[in-house]
Short mmCIF file of C-alpha atoms in Angstrom, two decimals:
data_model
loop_
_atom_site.label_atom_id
_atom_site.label_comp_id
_atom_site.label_asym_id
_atom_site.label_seq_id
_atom_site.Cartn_x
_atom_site.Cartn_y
_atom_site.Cartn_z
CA UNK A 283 -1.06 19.30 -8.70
CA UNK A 284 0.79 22.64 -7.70
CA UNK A 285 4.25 23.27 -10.41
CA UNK A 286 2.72 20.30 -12.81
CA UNK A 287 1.79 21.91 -15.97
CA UNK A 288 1.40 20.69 -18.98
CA UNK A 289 1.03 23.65 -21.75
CA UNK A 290 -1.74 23.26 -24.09
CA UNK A 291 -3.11 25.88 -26.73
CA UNK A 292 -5.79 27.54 -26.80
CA UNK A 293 -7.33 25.48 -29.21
CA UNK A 294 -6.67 21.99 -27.09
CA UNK A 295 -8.09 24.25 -23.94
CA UNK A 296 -10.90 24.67 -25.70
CA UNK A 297 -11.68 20.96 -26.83
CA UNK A 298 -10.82 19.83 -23.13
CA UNK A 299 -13.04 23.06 -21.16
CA UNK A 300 -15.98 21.74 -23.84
CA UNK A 301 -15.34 17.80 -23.32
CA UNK A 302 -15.69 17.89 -19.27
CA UNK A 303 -18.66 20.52 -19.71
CA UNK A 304 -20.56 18.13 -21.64
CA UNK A 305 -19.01 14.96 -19.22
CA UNK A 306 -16.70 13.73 -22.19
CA UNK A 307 -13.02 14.12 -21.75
CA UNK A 308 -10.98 13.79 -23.97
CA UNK A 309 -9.98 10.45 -23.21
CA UNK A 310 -14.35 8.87 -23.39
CA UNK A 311 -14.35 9.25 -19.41
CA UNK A 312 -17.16 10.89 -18.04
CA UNK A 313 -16.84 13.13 -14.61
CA UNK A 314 -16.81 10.74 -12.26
CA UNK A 315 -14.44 8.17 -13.94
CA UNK A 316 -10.85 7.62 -13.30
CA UNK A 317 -8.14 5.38 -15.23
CA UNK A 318 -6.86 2.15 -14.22
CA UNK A 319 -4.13 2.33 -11.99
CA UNK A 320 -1.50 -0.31 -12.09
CA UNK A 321 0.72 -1.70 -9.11
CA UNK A 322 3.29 -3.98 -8.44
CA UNK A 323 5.27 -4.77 -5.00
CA UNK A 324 8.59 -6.36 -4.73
CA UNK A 325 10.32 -4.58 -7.61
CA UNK A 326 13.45 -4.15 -6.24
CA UNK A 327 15.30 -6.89 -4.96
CA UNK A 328 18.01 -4.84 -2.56
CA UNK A 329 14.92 -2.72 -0.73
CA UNK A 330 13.40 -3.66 2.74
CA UNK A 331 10.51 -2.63 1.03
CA UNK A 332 9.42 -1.88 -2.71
CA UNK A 333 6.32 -0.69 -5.37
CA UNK A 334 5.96 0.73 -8.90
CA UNK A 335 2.46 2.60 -9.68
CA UNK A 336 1.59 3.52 -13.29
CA UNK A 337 -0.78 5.68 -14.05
CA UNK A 338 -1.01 6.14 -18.03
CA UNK A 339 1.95 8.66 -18.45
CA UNK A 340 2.63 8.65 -14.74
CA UNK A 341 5.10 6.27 -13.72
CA UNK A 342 6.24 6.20 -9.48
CA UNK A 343 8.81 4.23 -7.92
CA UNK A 344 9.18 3.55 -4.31
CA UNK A 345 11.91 1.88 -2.11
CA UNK A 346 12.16 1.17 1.50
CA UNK A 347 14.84 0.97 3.37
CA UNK A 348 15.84 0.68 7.44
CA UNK A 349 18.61 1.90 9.93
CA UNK A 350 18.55 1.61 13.53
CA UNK A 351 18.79 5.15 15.00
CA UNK A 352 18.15 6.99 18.36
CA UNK A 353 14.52 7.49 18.80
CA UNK A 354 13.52 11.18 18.68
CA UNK A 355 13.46 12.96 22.36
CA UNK A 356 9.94 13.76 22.25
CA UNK A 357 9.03 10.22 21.61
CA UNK A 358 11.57 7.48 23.23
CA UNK A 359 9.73 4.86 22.40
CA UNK A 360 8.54 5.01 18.86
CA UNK A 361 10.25 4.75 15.43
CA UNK A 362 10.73 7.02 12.73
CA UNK A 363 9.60 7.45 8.83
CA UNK A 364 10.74 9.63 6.94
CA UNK A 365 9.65 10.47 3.46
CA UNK A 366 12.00 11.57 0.21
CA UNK A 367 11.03 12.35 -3.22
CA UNK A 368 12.90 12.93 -5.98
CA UNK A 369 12.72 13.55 -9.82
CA UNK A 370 15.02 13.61 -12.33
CA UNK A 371 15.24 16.67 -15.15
CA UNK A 372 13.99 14.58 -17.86
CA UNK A 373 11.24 13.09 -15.66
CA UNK A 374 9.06 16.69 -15.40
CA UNK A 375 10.17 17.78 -18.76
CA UNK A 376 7.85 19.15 -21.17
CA UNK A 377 6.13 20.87 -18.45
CA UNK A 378 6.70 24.34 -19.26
CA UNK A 379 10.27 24.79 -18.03
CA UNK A 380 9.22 23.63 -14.08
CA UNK A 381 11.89 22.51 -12.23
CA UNK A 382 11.17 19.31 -10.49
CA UNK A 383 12.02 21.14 -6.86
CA UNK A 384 8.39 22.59 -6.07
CA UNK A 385 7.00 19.38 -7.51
CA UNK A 386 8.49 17.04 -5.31
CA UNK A 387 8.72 19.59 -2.31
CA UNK A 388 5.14 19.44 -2.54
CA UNK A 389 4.88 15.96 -2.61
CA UNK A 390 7.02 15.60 0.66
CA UNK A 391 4.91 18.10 2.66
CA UNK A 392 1.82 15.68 1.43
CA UNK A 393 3.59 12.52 2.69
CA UNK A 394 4.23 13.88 5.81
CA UNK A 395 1.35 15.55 6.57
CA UNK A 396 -1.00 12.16 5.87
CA UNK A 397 1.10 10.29 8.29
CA UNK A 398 1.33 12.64 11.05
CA UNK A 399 -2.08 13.11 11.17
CA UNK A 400 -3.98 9.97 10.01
CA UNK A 401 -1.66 7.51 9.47
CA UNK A 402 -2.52 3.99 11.32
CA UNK A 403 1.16 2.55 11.32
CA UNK A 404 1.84 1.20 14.72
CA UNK A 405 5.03 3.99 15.34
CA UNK A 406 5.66 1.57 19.13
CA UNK A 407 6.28 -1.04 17.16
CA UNK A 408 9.46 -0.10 15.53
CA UNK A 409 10.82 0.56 19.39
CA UNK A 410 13.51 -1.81 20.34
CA UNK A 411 14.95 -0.35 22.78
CA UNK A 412 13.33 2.54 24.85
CA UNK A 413 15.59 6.00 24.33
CA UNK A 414 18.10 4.15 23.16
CA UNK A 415 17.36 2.33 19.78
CA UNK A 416 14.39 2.33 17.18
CA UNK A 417 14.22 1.10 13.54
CA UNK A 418 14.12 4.29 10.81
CA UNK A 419 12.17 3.40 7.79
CA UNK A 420 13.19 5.69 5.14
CA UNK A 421 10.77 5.66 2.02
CA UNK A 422 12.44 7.04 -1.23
CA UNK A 423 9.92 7.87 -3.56
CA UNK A 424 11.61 8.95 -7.33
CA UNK A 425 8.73 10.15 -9.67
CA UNK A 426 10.09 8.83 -13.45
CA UNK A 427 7.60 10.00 -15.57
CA UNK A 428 4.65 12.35 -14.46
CA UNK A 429 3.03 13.18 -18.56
CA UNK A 430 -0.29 11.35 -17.24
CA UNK A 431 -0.72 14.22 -14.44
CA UNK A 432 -2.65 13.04 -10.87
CA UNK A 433 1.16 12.20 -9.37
CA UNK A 434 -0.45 12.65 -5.73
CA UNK A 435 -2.31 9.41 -6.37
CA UNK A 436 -0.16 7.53 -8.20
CA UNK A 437 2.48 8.33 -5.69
CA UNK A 438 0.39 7.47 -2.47
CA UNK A 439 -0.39 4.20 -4.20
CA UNK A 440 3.07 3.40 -4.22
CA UNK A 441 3.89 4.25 -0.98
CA UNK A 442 1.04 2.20 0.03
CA UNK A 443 2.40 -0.90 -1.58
CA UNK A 444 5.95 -0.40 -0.46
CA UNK A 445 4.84 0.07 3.11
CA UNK A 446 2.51 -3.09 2.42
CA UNK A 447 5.43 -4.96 1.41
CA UNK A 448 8.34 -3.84 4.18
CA UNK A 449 9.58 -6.52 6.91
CA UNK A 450 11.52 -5.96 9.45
CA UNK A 451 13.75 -8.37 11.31
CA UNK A 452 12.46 -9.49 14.58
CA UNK A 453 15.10 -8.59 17.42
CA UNK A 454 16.23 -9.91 20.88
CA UNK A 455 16.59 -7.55 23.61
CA UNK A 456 19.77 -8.61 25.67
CA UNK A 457 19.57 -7.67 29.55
CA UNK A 458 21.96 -7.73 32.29
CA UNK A 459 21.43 -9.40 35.71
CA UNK A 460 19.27 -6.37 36.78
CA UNK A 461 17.08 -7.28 33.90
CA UNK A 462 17.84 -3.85 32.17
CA UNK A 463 18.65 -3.90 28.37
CA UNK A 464 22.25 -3.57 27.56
CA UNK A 465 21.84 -4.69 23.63
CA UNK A 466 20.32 -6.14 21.39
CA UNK A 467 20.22 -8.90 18.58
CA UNK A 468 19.23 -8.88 15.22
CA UNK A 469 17.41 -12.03 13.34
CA UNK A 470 19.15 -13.33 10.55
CA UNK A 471 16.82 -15.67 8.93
CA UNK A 472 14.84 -13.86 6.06
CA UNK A 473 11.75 -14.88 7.23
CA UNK A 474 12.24 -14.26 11.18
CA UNK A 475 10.22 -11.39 10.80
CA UNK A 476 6.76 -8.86 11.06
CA UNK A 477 5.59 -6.47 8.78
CA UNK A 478 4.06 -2.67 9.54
CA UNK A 479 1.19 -2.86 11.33
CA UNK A 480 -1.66 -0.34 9.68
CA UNK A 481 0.36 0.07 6.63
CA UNK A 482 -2.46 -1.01 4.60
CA UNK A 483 -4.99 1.72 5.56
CA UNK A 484 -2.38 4.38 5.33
CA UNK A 485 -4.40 7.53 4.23
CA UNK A 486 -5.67 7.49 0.89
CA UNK A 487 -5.95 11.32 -1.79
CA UNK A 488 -8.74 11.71 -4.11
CA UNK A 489 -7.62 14.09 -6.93
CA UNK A 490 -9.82 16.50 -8.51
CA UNK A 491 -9.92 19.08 -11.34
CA UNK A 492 -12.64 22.20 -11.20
CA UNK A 493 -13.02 23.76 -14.67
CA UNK A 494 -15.89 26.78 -13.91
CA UNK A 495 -18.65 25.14 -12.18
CA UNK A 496 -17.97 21.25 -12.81
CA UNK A 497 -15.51 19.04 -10.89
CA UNK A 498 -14.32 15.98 -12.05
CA UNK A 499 -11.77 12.90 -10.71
CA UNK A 500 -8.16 12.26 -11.71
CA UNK A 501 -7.41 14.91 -14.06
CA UNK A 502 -4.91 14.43 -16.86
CA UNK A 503 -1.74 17.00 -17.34
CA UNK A 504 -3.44 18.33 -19.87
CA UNK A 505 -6.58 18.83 -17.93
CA UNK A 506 -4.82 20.06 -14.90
CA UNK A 507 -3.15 22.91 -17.63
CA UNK A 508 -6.72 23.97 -18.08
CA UNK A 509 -8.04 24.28 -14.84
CA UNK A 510 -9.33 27.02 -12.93
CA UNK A 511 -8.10 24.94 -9.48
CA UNK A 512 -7.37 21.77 -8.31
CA UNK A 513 -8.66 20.04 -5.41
CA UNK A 514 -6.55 16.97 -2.78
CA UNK A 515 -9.07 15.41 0.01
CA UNK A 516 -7.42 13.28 1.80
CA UNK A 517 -9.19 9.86 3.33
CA UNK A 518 -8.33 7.59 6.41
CA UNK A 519 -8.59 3.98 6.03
CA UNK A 520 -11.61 4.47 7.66
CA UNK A 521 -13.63 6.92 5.53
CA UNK A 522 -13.38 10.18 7.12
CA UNK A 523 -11.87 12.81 5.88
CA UNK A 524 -8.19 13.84 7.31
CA UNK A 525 -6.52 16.29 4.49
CA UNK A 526 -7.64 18.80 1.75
CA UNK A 527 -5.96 21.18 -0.17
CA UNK A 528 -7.08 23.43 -2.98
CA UNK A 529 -4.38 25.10 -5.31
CA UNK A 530 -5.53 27.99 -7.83
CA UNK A 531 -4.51 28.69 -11.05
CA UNK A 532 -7.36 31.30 -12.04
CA UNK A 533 -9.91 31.45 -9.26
CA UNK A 534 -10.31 29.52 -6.06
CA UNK A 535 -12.95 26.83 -4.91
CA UNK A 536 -16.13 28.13 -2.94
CA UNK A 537 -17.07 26.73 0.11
CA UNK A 538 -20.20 25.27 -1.63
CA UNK A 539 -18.21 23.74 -4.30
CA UNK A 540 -15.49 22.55 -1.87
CA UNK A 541 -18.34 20.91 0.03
CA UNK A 542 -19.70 19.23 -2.89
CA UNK A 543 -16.28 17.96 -3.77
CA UNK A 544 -15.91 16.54 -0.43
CA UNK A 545 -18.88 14.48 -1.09
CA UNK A 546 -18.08 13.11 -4.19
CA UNK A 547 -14.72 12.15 -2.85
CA UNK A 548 -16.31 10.15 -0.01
CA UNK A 549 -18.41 7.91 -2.38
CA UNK A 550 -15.66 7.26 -4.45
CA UNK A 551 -13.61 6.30 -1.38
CA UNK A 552 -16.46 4.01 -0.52
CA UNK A 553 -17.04 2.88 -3.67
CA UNK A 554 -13.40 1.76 -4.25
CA UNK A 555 -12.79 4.47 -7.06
CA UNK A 556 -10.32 5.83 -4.62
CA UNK A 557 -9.71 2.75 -2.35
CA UNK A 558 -6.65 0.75 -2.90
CA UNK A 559 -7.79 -1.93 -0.92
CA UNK A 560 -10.20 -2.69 -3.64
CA UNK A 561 -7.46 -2.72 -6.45
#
């Protein structure tokens, strides 16, 4: 992940470039393996919306909250999401003096990027009233601990979840004797009320590592520190392919590699590696 370093010496480099040659990391995964990912909804109690995603040393939490706003001009009658991340200083220490800005500016652009291209969520549905009033679902994402490395994943997990988890009051447009909306009510009752629509196949990332001419899944910080680049593909909810992104720290990914990496991160989509429906 672009400003997420880890530093290692050139003895650990050495162990790690060796370990995913021979397709044993330093952790007993082979290429093709990643860690268990762990996820929880409804962690905080004040939130519209709320997840926690752990990922070894990788820890991302994610609230939701709504406003009702003026729609934006170019789209009257659709709502708006807008994506935040955060990280404290002690959060991205021990990462070789990065400051957590490029980390979680990175982040944002990656957010907002999946959903205006791929993302499934029903945007009409958060209308209420046409030009005039729309719910804004603002997703706080705060990365507390990123020493496991992969935070793209982690983080989209979360996001995932918290989106999962969101409801929204049902409301009651109120018209005058022309019929045309003048206001509107609010439901009060907790459970008077509908969830995103599409949230659940909200794009999914697939995070690779290439060390020379091997690529491998869900890189550790330390494995990250030692690679030549790393690779993002994003993946719809329904398979195909809708982001990638390639960052290089000593030489860039060939087309023929980057192909190949593709690939791989298709099957593991498919194969639920990747797929958070199948967690």
């Amino acid at each position: 992940m672009e400003g997420v370093l880890a530093e290692v010496s050139s003895a650990e480099k050495e162990f790690i470039v060796g370990g995913v040659d021979a397709n044993i990391r330093i952790d007993g995964r082979s290429r093709e393996e990643r860690r268990p990912l762990e996820v929880q909804s409804g962690v905080v109690s004040n939130a519209n919306g709320s997840a926690r995603a752990k990922l070894m040393g990788t820890d991302i939490l994610v609230g939701v909250k709504l406003e009702v706003s003026d729609p934006i001009s170019e789209s009257p009658d659709e709502g708006v999401i807008e994506f935040l991340v955060s990280a404290s200083r002690s959060s991205v220490s021990g990462l070789g003096g990065r400051s957590g800005g490029a980390i979680t500016r990175t982040l944002t652009s990656l957010l907002e990027t999946l959903h205006m291209t791929a993302s499934p969520i029903d945007m009409k549905a958060l209308c209420i009233i046409s030009g005039e009033a729309v719910w804004h679902i603002k997703v706080d994402i705060l990365v507390l601990q990123c020493l496991g490395g992969n935070i793209a994943e982690c983080m989209i997990a979360a996001v995932k979840a918290a989106l999962e988890d969101t409801t929204i009051p049902n409301s009651t447009v109120v018209r005058d004797s022309d019929g045309n909306p003048v206001d509107f009510d609010l439901s009060s009752d907790p459970f008077d009320v509908f969830h995103l629509e599409g949230a659940k196949r909200f794009p999914t990332v697939v995070h690779y590592g290439v060390i020379g001419n091997r690529y491998f899944l869900d890189p550790t910080l330390e494995e990250e520190a030692c690679c030549d680049s790393v690779v993002l593909v994003g993946i719809s909810g329904d398979g195909d392919v809708v982001y990638t992104k390639q960052h290089s720290m000593r030489r860039g990914v060939n087309p023929s590699e980057l192909v190949n990496i593709v690939l791989s991160a298709k099957r593991a989509w498919s194969n639920g590696a990747a797929n958070l429906d199948a967690m």
